[in-house]
Amino acid sequence: LEQASDDGTRKWLLRVDSGNCIEAVFIPERDRGTLCVSSQVGCALDCSFCSTAQQGFNRNLSVAEIIGQVWVANRALGRDARVPPEAGCRKRPMGKTPQGDRIITNVVMMGMGEPLLNFDNVVQAMNLMTEDFAYGLSKRRVTLSTAGVVPALDRLREVSDVSLAVSLHAPNDALRDELVPINKKYPIQALLASCKRYLEGKPHRRITFEYVMLNGVNDSPQQARELVRLLADIPSKINLIPFNPFPNTRYTRSSDAAIDAFRDILIKAGFTTITRRTRGDDIDAACGQLAGKVLDRSKRALRRIPISVVAAAPAHPAPAALVHPCTAQQQV
């Protein structure tokens, strides 16, 4: 199943087995085309502001299922860009524009799941993305995003040189424990120490820190100044992400004024800071909104159903995570 947003974003719902579906998203921009790829069916973590996390977790994706998302998107985008037969030209390589430009220029491992918890398969898939005889992407144009699995991040440094994005979202442990529970196991200072190790020997590289803007939670000027102190000695780029709502969330998006004030403090302190423009929210393809369909082995989604609803439900209800249609979709 493919959906197209009014802003040009495209989302594919892909069946990976008889009971599970994942989602991949393509975001076109003037100078690049970015494909957001999933690494797990659901997510093994439990970040409170993320729709994917609310679906629970089923399993890791295989190498074929990860790279298959690139193949499906590349085929669909290449098909749409083909030169008409009457133009008298040979068919271009799949995934190229009439001018020969690459359609998918960047891949971000920012879809469903925590990539470092599917380490071997994700690394092999990224190797194919950067292989000259496969997709031939620059390592700087493949980005892995992690919530902070420190041992796996240290291991990644030994086997890969892709760009790194860290889902930070809070300037202190007390708040990050609430928003990103893995922080209880790998606190901020341990995570940042691992980030510094990842940059060793890479003098011209920076780490992108992702920071979702939650109204009244993590968006105050005081928290911006706290973030400045926290990242002072790490080569950084900061992406501020306006929160994208989903059903039953308790969070709301920070106001434009609050986001701008937060950003201005970071810029004044010398940080390259970008407020990410929300793309694809009309088809639930924006950051934090991917859901797919998950046969939830963790029972996380079922535990979130209010007691009153469970009591009134039939004897054998379908879990909320299974409501998403996934019967006639394309299989990776």
PDB file of N, CA and C in Angstrom, residues 77-169:
ATOM      1  N   LEU A  77       9.928   4.852  -7.369  1.00  0.00           N
ATOM      2  CA  LEU A  77      10.342   6.196  -7.769  1.00  0.00           C
ATOM      3  C   LEU A  77      10.947   6.194  -9.162  1.00  0.00           C
ATOM      4  N   GLY A  78      11.720   5.155  -9.487  1.00  0.00           N
ATOM      5  CA  GLY A  78      12.298   5.045 -10.813  1.00  0.00           C
ATOM      6  C   GLY A  78      11.247   4.855 -11.880  1.00  0.00           C
ATOM      7  N   ARG A  79      10.202   4.092 -11.559  1.00  0.00           N
ATOM      8  CA  ARG A  79       9.118   3.870 -12.507  1.00  0.00           C
ATOM      9  C   ARG A  79       8.417   5.193 -12.828  1.00  0.00           C
ATOM     10  N   ASP A  80       8.199   5.986 -11.787  1.00  0.00           N
ATOM     11  CA  ASP A  80       7.489   7.251 -11.985  1.00  0.00           C
ATOM     12  C   ASP A  80       8.309   8.240 -12.796  1.00  0.00           C
ATOM     13  N   ALA A  81       9.648   8.082 -12.772  1.00  0.00           N
ATOM     14  CA  ALA A  81      10.520   9.064 -13.433  1.00  0.00           C
ATOM     15  C   ALA A  81      10.975   8.633 -14.812  1.00  0.00           C
ATOM     16  N   ARG A  82      10.462   7.515 -15.314  1.00  0.00           N
ATOM     17  CA  ARG A  82      10.942   7.025 -16.600  1.00  0.00           C
ATOM     18  C   ARG A  82      10.659   7.998 -17.744  1.00  0.00           C
ATOM     19  N   VAL A  83      11.535   7.992 -18.712  1.00  0.00           N
ATOM     20  CA  VAL A  83      11.314   8.796 -19.906  1.00  0.00           C
ATOM     21  C   VAL A  83      10.186   8.152 -20.723  1.00  0.00           C
ATOM     22  N   PRO A  84       9.199   8.933 -21.198  1.00  0.00           N
ATOM     23  CA  PRO A  84       8.121   8.358 -22.018  1.00  0.00           C
ATOM     24  C   PRO A  84       8.680   7.680 -23.260  1.00  0.00           C
ATOM     25  N   PRO A  85       8.065   6.586 -23.698  1.00  0.00           N
ATOM     26  CA  PRO A  85       8.574   5.850 -24.877  1.00  0.00           C
ATOM     27  C   PRO A  85       8.739   6.743 -26.098  1.00  0.00           C
ATOM     28  N   GLU A  86       7.834   7.713 -26.270  1.00  0.00           N
ATOM     29  CA  GLU A  86       7.915   8.558 -27.457  1.00  0.00           C
ATOM     30  C   GLU A  86       9.147   9.458 -27.469  1.00  0.00           C
ATOM     31  N   ALA A  87       9.852   9.546 -26.332  1.00  0.00           N
ATOM     32  CA  ALA A  87      11.039  10.395 -26.285  1.00  0.00           C
ATOM     33  C   ALA A  87      12.195   9.787 -27.068  1.00  0.00           C
ATOM     34  N   GLY A  88      12.081   8.500 -27.414  1.00  0.00           N
ATOM     35  CA  GLY A  88      13.102   7.873 -28.231  1.00  0.00           C
ATOM     36  C   GLY A  88      14.397   7.618 -27.497  1.00  0.00           C
ATOM     37  N   CYS A  89      14.357   7.550 -26.147  1.00  0.00           N
ATOM     38  CA  CYS A  89      15.564   7.334 -25.353  1.00  0.00           C
ATOM     39  C   CYS A  89      15.566   5.916 -24.801  1.00  0.00           C
ATOM     40  N   ARG A  90      16.744   5.432 -24.545  1.00  0.00           N
ATOM     41  CA  ARG A  90      16.848   4.162 -23.831  1.00  0.00           C
ATOM     42  C   ARG A  90      16.347   4.344 -22.409  1.00  0.00           C
ATOM     43  N   LYS A  91      15.876   3.268 -21.812  1.00  0.00           N
ATOM     44  CA  LYS A  91      15.460   3.349 -20.417  1.00  0.00           C
ATOM     45  C   LYS A  91      16.669   3.656 -19.537  1.00  0.00           C
ATOM     46  N   ARG A  92      16.446   4.544 -18.589  1.00  0.00           N
ATOM     47  CA  ARG A  92      17.502   4.871 -17.646  1.00  0.00           C
ATOM     48  C   ARG A  92      17.615   3.800 -16.579  1.00  0.00           C
ATOM     49  N   PRO A  93      18.753   3.744 -15.863  1.00  0.00           N
ATOM     50  CA  PRO A  93      18.842   2.865 -14.698  1.00  0.00           C
ATOM     51  C   PRO A  93      17.726   3.201 -13.712  1.00  0.00           C
ATOM     52  N   MET A  94      17.205   2.179 -13.056  1.00  0.00           N
ATOM     53  CA  MET A  94      16.109   2.382 -12.131  1.00  0.00           C
ATOM     54  C   MET A  94      16.500   3.401 -11.059  1.00  0.00           C
ATOM     55  N   GLY A  95      15.573   4.282 -10.729  1.00  0.00           N
ATOM     56  CA  GLY A  95      15.813   5.240  -9.674  1.00  0.00           C
ATOM     57  C   GLY A  95      16.541   6.490 -10.122  1.00  0.00           C
ATOM     58  N   LYS A  96      16.570   6.780 -11.426  1.00  0.00           N
ATOM     59  CA  LYS A  96      17.235   7.983 -11.922  1.00  0.00           C
ATOM     60  C   LYS A  96      16.211   8.911 -12.586  1.00  0.00           C
ATOM     61  N   THR A  97      16.480  10.209 -12.554  1.00  0.00           N
ATOM     62  CA  THR A  97      15.648  11.186 -13.228  1.00  0.00           C
ATOM     63  C   THR A  97      16.059  11.277 -14.689  1.00  0.00           C
ATOM     64  N   PRO A  98      15.273  11.995 -15.527  1.00  0.00           N
ATOM     65  CA  PRO A  98      15.674  12.142 -16.934  1.00  0.00           C
ATOM     66  C   PRO A  98      17.058  12.743 -17.100  1.00  0.00           C
ATOM     67  N   GLN A  99      17.508  13.552 -16.108  1.00  0.00           N
ATOM     68  CA  GLN A  99      18.840  14.140 -16.180  1.00  0.00           C
ATOM     69  C   GLN A  99      19.927  13.213 -15.653  1.00  0.00           C
ATOM     70  N   GLY A 100      19.524  12.034 -15.189  1.00  0.00           N
ATOM     71  CA  GLY A 100      20.494  11.082 -14.673  1.00  0.00           C
ATOM     72  C   GLY A 100      20.787  11.255 -13.199  1.00  0.00           C
ATOM     73  N   ASP A 101      20.078  12.179 -12.537  1.00  0.00           N
ATOM     74  CA  ASP A 101      20.295  12.384 -11.114  1.00  0.00           C
ATOM     75  C   ASP A 101      19.687  11.239 -10.306  1.00  0.00           C
ATOM     76  N   ARG A 102      20.324  10.939  -9.198  1.00  0.00           N
ATOM     77  CA  ARG A 102      19.812   9.900  -8.311  1.00  0.00           C
ATOM     78  C   ARG A 102      18.571  10.417  -7.580  1.00  0.00           C
ATOM     79  N   ILE A 103      17.514   9.618  -7.486  1.00  0.00           N
ATOM     80  CA  ILE A 103      16.304  10.039  -6.778  1.00  0.00           C
ATOM     81  C   ILE A 103      16.493   9.868  -5.277  1.00  0.00           C
ATOM     82  N   ILE A 104      16.912   8.686  -4.838  1.00  0.00           N
ATOM     83  CA  ILE A 104      17.217   8.467  -3.419  1.00  0.00           C
ATOM     84  C   ILE A 104      18.681   8.818  -3.221  1.00  0.00           C
ATOM     85  N   THR A 105      18.928   9.952  -2.604  1.00  0.00           N
ATOM     86  CA  THR A 105      20.306  10.398  -2.378  1.00  0.00           C
ATOM     87  C   THR A 105      20.778  10.106  -0.967  1.00  0.00           C
ATOM     88  N   ASN A 106      19.838   9.955  -0.030  1.00  0.00           N
ATOM     89  CA  ASN A 106      20.163   9.733   1.375  1.00  0.00           C
ATOM     90  C   ASN A 106      19.261   8.651   1.946  1.00  0.00           C
ATOM     91  N   VAL A 107      19.816   7.850   2.855  1.00  0.00           N
ATOM     92  CA  VAL A 107      19.019   6.873   3.606  1.00  0.00           C
ATOM     93  C   VAL A 107      19.241   7.120   5.084  1.00  0.00           C
ATOM     94  N   VAL A 108      18.161   7.170   5.832  1.00  0.00           N
ATOM     95  CA  VAL A 108      18.250   7.337   7.287  1.00  0.00           C
ATOM     96  C   VAL A 108      17.597   6.136   7.963  1.00  0.00           C
ATOM     97  N   MET A 109      18.341   5.499   8.852  1.00  0.00           N
ATOM     98  CA  MET A 109      17.780   4.398   9.646  1.00  0.00           C
ATOM     99  C   MET A 109      17.036   5.018  10.828  1.00  0.00           C
ATOM    100  N   MET A 110      15.883   5.617  10.503  1.00  0.00           N
ATOM    101  CA  MET A 110      15.087   6.334  11.499  1.00  0.00           C
ATOM    102  C   MET A 110      13.631   5.894  11.484  1.00  0.00           C
ATOM    103  N   GLY A 111      13.352   4.773  10.812  1.00  0.00           N
ATOM    104  CA  GLY A 111      11.983   4.280  10.764  1.00  0.00           C
ATOM    105  C   GLY A 111      11.640   3.502  12.024  1.00  0.00           C
ATOM    106  N   MET A 112      10.810   2.500  11.888  1.00  0.00           N
ATOM    107  CA  MET A 112      10.394   1.698  13.036  1.00  0.00           C
ATOM    108  C   MET A 112      11.592   0.942  13.609  1.00  0.00           C
ATOM    109  N   GLY A 113      11.737   0.996  14.939  1.00  0.00           N
ATOM    110  CA  GLY A 113      12.747   0.188  15.604  1.00  0.00           C
ATOM    111  C   GLY A 113      13.998   0.934  16.006  1.00  0.00           C
ATOM    112  N   GLU A 114      14.791   0.286  16.856  1.00  0.00           N
ATOM    113  CA  GLU A 114      16.101   0.773  17.295  1.00  0.00           C
ATOM    114  C   GLU A 114      17.161   0.001  16.516  1.00  0.00           C
ATOM    115  N   PRO A 115      17.835   0.645  15.557  1.00  0.00           N
ATOM    116  CA  PRO A 115      18.758  -0.073  14.675  1.00  0.00           C
ATOM    117  C   PRO A 115      19.861  -0.838  15.402  1.00  0.00           C
ATOM    118  N   LEU A 116      20.388  -0.296  16.497  1.00  0.00           N
ATOM    119  CA  LEU A 116      21.507  -0.954  17.169  1.00  0.00           C
ATOM    120  C   LEU A 116      21.083  -2.209  17.929  1.00  0.00           C
ATOM    121  N   LEU A 117      19.790  -2.432  18.084  1.00  0.00           N
ATOM    122  CA  LEU A 117      19.324  -3.690  18.676  1.00  0.00           C
ATOM    123  C   LEU A 117      19.132  -4.769  17.606  1.00  0.00           C
ATOM    124  N   ASN A 118      19.393  -4.422  16.366  1.00  0.00           N
ATOM    125  CA  ASN A 118      19.409  -5.379  15.249  1.00  0.00           C
ATOM    126  C   ASN A 118      20.738  -5.199  14.524  1.00  0.00           C
ATOM    127  N   PHE A 119      21.812  -5.232  15.292  1.00  0.00           N
ATOM    128  CA  PHE A 119      23.113  -4.746  14.863  1.00  0.00           C
ATOM    129  C   PHE A 119      23.609  -5.398  13.578  1.00  0.00           C
ATOM    130  N   ASP A 120      23.755  -6.711  13.562  1.00  0.00           N
ATOM    131  CA  ASP A 120      24.390  -7.382  12.427  1.00  0.00           C
ATOM    132  C   ASP A 120      23.619  -7.154  11.130  1.00  0.00           C
ATOM    133  N   ASN A 121      22.293  -7.295  11.190  1.00  0.00           N
ATOM    134  CA  ASN A 121      21.493  -7.137   9.975  1.00  0.00           C
ATOM    135  C   ASN A 121      21.514  -5.699   9.467  1.00  0.00           C
ATOM    136  N   VAL A 122      21.468  -4.739  10.382  1.00  0.00           N
ATOM    137  CA  VAL A 122      21.497  -3.335   9.985  1.00  0.00           C
ATOM    138  C   VAL A 122      22.841  -2.981   9.348  1.00  0.00           C
ATOM    139  N   VAL A 123      23.936  -3.437   9.950  1.00  0.00           N
ATOM    140  CA  VAL A 123      25.264  -3.130   9.393  1.00  0.00           C
ATOM    141  C   VAL A 123      25.412  -3.742   8.004  1.00  0.00           C
ATOM    142  N   GLN A 124      24.974  -4.984   7.834  1.00  0.00           N
ATOM    143  CA  GLN A 124      25.078  -5.607   6.509  1.00  0.00           C
ATOM    144  C   GLN A 124      24.233  -4.866   5.477  1.00  0.00           C
ATOM    145  N   ALA A 125      23.044  -4.429   5.889  1.00  0.00           N
ATOM    146  CA  ALA A 125      22.178  -3.689   4.962  1.00  0.00           C
ATOM    147  C   ALA A 125      22.801  -2.351   4.591  1.00  0.00           C
ATOM    148  N   MET A 126      23.381  -1.662   5.563  1.00  0.00           N
ATOM    149  CA  MET A 126      24.038  -0.379   5.260  1.00  0.00           C
ATOM    150  C   MET A 126      25.248  -0.579   4.363  1.00  0.00           C
ATOM    151  N   ASN A 127      25.947  -1.686   4.527  1.00  0.00           N
ATOM    152  CA  ASN A 127      27.069  -1.982   3.640  1.00  0.00           C
ATOM    153  C   ASN A 127      26.601  -2.114   2.193  1.00  0.00           C
ATOM    154  N   LEU A 128      25.421  -2.720   2.000  1.00  0.00           N
ATOM    155  CA  LEU A 128      24.871  -2.833   0.650  1.00  0.00           C
ATOM    156  C   LEU A 128      24.478  -1.460   0.108  1.00  0.00           C
ATOM    157  N   MET A 129      23.949  -0.605   0.986  1.00  0.00           N
ATOM    158  CA  MET A 129      23.569   0.742   0.540  1.00  0.00           C
ATOM    159  C   MET A 129      24.778   1.522   0.030  1.00  0.00           C
ATOM    160  N   THR A 130      25.942   1.283   0.648  1.00  0.00           N
ATOM    161  CA  THR A 130      27.139   2.044   0.286  1.00  0.00           C
ATOM    162  C   THR A 130      28.053   1.296  -0.683  1.00  0.00           C
ATOM    163  N   GLU A 131      27.696   0.078  -1.027  1.00  0.00           N
ATOM    164  CA  GLU A 131      28.502  -0.724  -1.947  1.00  0.00           C
ATOM    165  C   GLU A 131      28.379  -0.177  -3.372  1.00  0.00           C
ATOM    166  N   ASP A 132      29.529   0.016  -4.033  1.00  0.00           N
ATOM    167  CA  ASP A 132      29.535   0.576  -5.389  1.00  0.00           C
ATOM    168  C   ASP A 132      28.717  -0.258  -6.364  1.00  0.00           C
ATOM    169  N   PHE A 133      28.702  -1.569  -6.179  1.00  0.00           N
ATOM    170  CA  PHE A 133      27.981  -2.434  -7.100  1.00  0.00           C
ATOM    171  C   PHE A 133      26.553  -2.716  -6.641  1.00  0.00           C
ATOM    172  N   ALA A 134      26.105  -2.004  -5.588  1.00  0.00           N
ATOM    173  CA  ALA A 134      24.710  -2.100  -5.152  1.00  0.00           C
ATOM    174  C   ALA A 134      24.072  -0.723  -5.331  1.00  0.00           C
ATOM    175  N   TYR A 135      23.915   0.043  -4.230  1.00  0.00           N
ATOM    176  CA  TYR A 135      23.259   1.349  -4.343  1.00  0.00           C
ATOM    177  C   TYR A 135      24.242   2.513  -4.378  1.00  0.00           C
ATOM    178  N   GLY A 136      25.482   2.288  -3.991  1.00  0.00           N
ATOM    179  CA  GLY A 136      26.532   3.264  -4.207  1.00  0.00           C
ATOM    180  C   GLY A 136      26.390   4.585  -3.476  1.00  0.00           C
ATOM    181  N   LEU A 137      25.722   4.598  -2.324  1.00  0.00           N
ATOM    182  CA  LEU A 137      25.573   5.837  -1.568  1.00  0.00           C
ATOM    183  C   LEU A 137      26.852   6.139  -0.790  1.00  0.00           C
ATOM    184  N   SER A 138      27.143   7.424  -0.622  1.00  0.00           N
ATOM    185  CA  SER A 138      28.253   7.829   0.238  1.00  0.00           C
ATOM    186  C   SER A 138      27.945   7.469   1.680  1.00  0.00           C
ATOM    187  N   LYS A 139      28.976   7.085   2.437  1.00  0.00           N
ATOM    188  CA  LYS A 139      28.767   6.766   3.857  1.00  0.00           C
ATOM    189  C   LYS A 139      28.234   7.961   4.628  1.00  0.00           C
ATOM    190  N   ARG A 140      28.544   9.158   4.170  1.00  0.00           N
ATOM    191  CA  ARG A 140      28.035  10.347   4.845  1.00  0.00           C
ATOM    192  C   ARG A 140      26.561  10.586   4.537  1.00  0.00           C
ATOM    193  N   ARG A 141      26.041   9.876   3.532  1.00  0.00           N
ATOM    194  CA  ARG A 141      24.632  10.021   3.176  1.00  0.00           C
ATOM    195  C   ARG A 141      23.779   8.877   3.697  1.00  0.00           C
ATOM    196  N   VAL A 142      24.381   8.014   4.498  1.00  0.00           N
ATOM    197  CA  VAL A 142      23.629   6.977   5.214  1.00  0.00           C
ATOM    198  C   VAL A 142      23.760   7.284   6.698  1.00  0.00           C
ATOM    199  N   THR A 143      22.644   7.467   7.361  1.00  0.00           N
ATOM    200  CA  THR A 143      22.645   7.884   8.769  1.00  0.00           C
ATOM    201  C   THR A 143      21.917   6.870   9.634  1.00  0.00           C
ATOM    202  N   LEU A 144      22.576   6.458  10.697  1.00  0.00           N
ATOM    203  CA  LEU A 144      21.944   5.573  11.680  1.00  0.00           C
ATOM    204  C   LEU A 144      21.536   6.415  12.876  1.00  0.00           C
ATOM    205  N   SER A 145      20.292   6.261  13.292  1.00  0.00           N
ATOM    206  CA  SER A 145      19.776   6.986  14.452  1.00  0.00           C
ATOM    207  C   SER A 145      19.568   6.024  15.607  1.00  0.00           C
ATOM    208  N   THR A 146      20.082   6.385  16.772  1.00  0.00           N
ATOM    209  CA  THR A 146      19.963   5.520  17.942  1.00  0.00           C
ATOM    210  C   THR A 146      19.485   6.299  19.155  1.00  0.00           C
ATOM    211  N   ALA A 147      18.770   5.611  20.029  1.00  0.00           N
ATOM    212  CA  ALA A 147      18.367   6.207  21.301  1.00  0.00           C
ATOM    213  C   ALA A 147      19.464   6.071  22.346  1.00  0.00           C
ATOM    214  N   GLY A 148      20.531   5.319  22.019  1.00  0.00           N
ATOM    215  CA  GLY A 148      21.660   5.273  22.935  1.00  0.00           C
ATOM    216  C   GLY A 148      21.979   3.909  23.515  1.00  0.00           C
ATOM    217  N   VAL A 149      22.118   2.893  22.655  1.00  0.00           N
ATOM    218  CA  VAL A 149      22.549   1.566  23.103  1.00  0.00           C
ATOM    219  C   VAL A 149      24.075   1.589  23.102  1.00  0.00           C
ATOM    220  N   VAL A 150      24.660   1.981  24.212  1.00  0.00           N
ATOM    221  CA  VAL A 150      26.079   2.338  24.266  1.00  0.00           C
ATOM    222  C   VAL A 150      27.020   1.220  23.818  1.00  0.00           C
ATOM    223  N   PRO A 151      26.893  -0.010  24.319  1.00  0.00           N
ATOM    224  CA  PRO A 151      27.837  -1.051  23.872  1.00  0.00           C
ATOM    225  C   PRO A 151      27.790  -1.269  22.358  1.00  0.00           C
ATOM    226  N   ALA A 152      26.590  -1.240  21.787  1.00  0.00           N
ATOM    227  CA  ALA A 152      26.466  -1.436  20.339  1.00  0.00           C
ATOM    228  C   ALA A 152      27.007  -0.234  19.576  1.00  0.00           C
ATOM    229  N   LEU A 153      26.871   0.958  20.141  1.00  0.00           N
ATOM    230  CA  LEU A 153      27.430   2.146  19.501  1.00  0.00           C
ATOM    231  C   LEU A 153      28.950   2.079  19.465  1.00  0.00           C
ATOM    232  N   ASP A 154      29.555   1.626  20.548  1.00  0.00           N
ATOM    233  CA  ASP A 154      31.010   1.445  20.549  1.00  0.00           C
ATOM    234  C   ASP A 154      31.430   0.399  19.523  1.00  0.00           C
ATOM    235  N   ARG A 155      30.635  -0.645  19.391  1.00  0.00           N
ATOM    236  CA  ARG A 155      30.942  -1.690  18.414  1.00  0.00           C
ATOM    237  C   ARG A 155      30.786  -1.161  16.992  1.00  0.00           C
ATOM    238  N   LEU A 156      29.802  -0.277  16.778  1.00  0.00           N
ATOM    239  CA  LEU A 156      29.565   0.269  15.448  1.00  0.00           C
ATOM    240  C   LEU A 156      30.797   1.012  14.940  1.00  0.00           C
ATOM    241  N   ARG A 157      31.467   1.721  15.829  1.00  0.00           N
ATOM    242  CA  ARG A 157      32.644   2.485  15.444  1.00  0.00           C
ATOM    243  C   ARG A 157      33.717   1.596  14.825  1.00  0.00           C
ATOM    244  N   GLU A 158      33.760   0.343  15.248  1.00  0.00           N
ATOM    245  CA  GLU A 158      34.799  -0.574  14.762  1.00  0.00           C
ATOM    246  C   GLU A 158      34.483  -1.133  13.384  1.00  0.00           C
ATOM    247  N   VAL A 159      33.229  -1.083  12.963  1.00  0.00           N
ATOM    248  CA  VAL A 159      32.861  -1.781  11.721  1.00  0.00           C
ATOM    249  C   VAL A 159      32.203  -0.880  10.683  1.00  0.00           C
ATOM    250  N   SER A 160      31.899   0.367  11.041  1.00  0.00           N
ATOM    251  CA  SER A 160      31.177   1.213  10.103  1.00  0.00           C
ATOM    252  C   SER A 160      31.600   2.666  10.261  1.00  0.00           C
ATOM    253  N   ASP A 161      31.353   3.436   9.205  1.00  0.00           N
ATOM    254  CA  ASP A 161      31.715   4.851   9.222  1.00  0.00           C
ATOM    255  C   ASP A 161      30.552   5.709   8.731  1.00  0.00           C
ATOM    256  N   VAL A 162      29.325   5.230   8.958  1.00  0.00           N
ATOM    257  CA  VAL A 162      28.165   5.998   8.524  1.00  0.00           C
ATOM    258  C   VAL A 162      27.957   7.194   9.454  1.00  0.00           C
ATOM    259  N   SER A 163      27.117   8.109   9.036  1.00  0.00           N
ATOM    260  CA  SER A 163      26.795   9.252   9.887  1.00  0.00           C
ATOM    261  C   SER A 163      25.935   8.790  11.066  1.00  0.00           C
ATOM    262  N   LEU A 164      26.029   9.533  12.161  1.00  0.00           N
ATOM    263  CA  LEU A 164      25.353   9.133  13.394  1.00  0.00           C
ATOM    264  C   LEU A 164      24.408  10.230  13.855  1.00  0.00           C
ATOM    265  N   ALA A 165      23.194   9.826  14.210  1.00  0.00           N
ATOM    266  CA  ALA A 165      22.218  10.715  14.837  1.00  0.00           C
ATOM    267  C   ALA A 165      21.809  10.091  16.171  1.00  0.00           C
ATOM    268  N   VAL A 166      21.706  10.908  17.192  1.00  0.00           N
ATOM    269  CA  VAL A 166      21.368  10.431  18.536  1.00  0.00           C
ATOM    270  C   VAL A 166      20.063  11.079  18.983  1.00  0.00           C
ATOM    271  N   SER A 167      19.097  10.245  19.350  1.00  0.00           N
ATOM    272  CA  SER A 167      17.814  10.738  19.850  1.00  0.00           C
ATOM    273  C   SER A 167      17.979  11.135  21.310  1.00  0.00           C
ATOM    274  N   LEU A 168      18.222  12.411  21.542  1.00  0.00           N
ATOM    275  CA  LEU A 168      18.523  12.886  22.894  1.00  0.00           C
ATOM    276  C   LEU A 168      17.260  13.312  23.629  1.00  0.00           C
ATOM    277  N   HIS A 169      16.608  14.365  23.163  1.00  0.00           N
ATOM    278  CA  HIS A 169      15.278  14.791  23.602  1.00  0.00           C
ATOM    279  C   HIS A 169      15.186  15.370  25.014  1.00  0.00           C
TER     280      HIS A 169
END
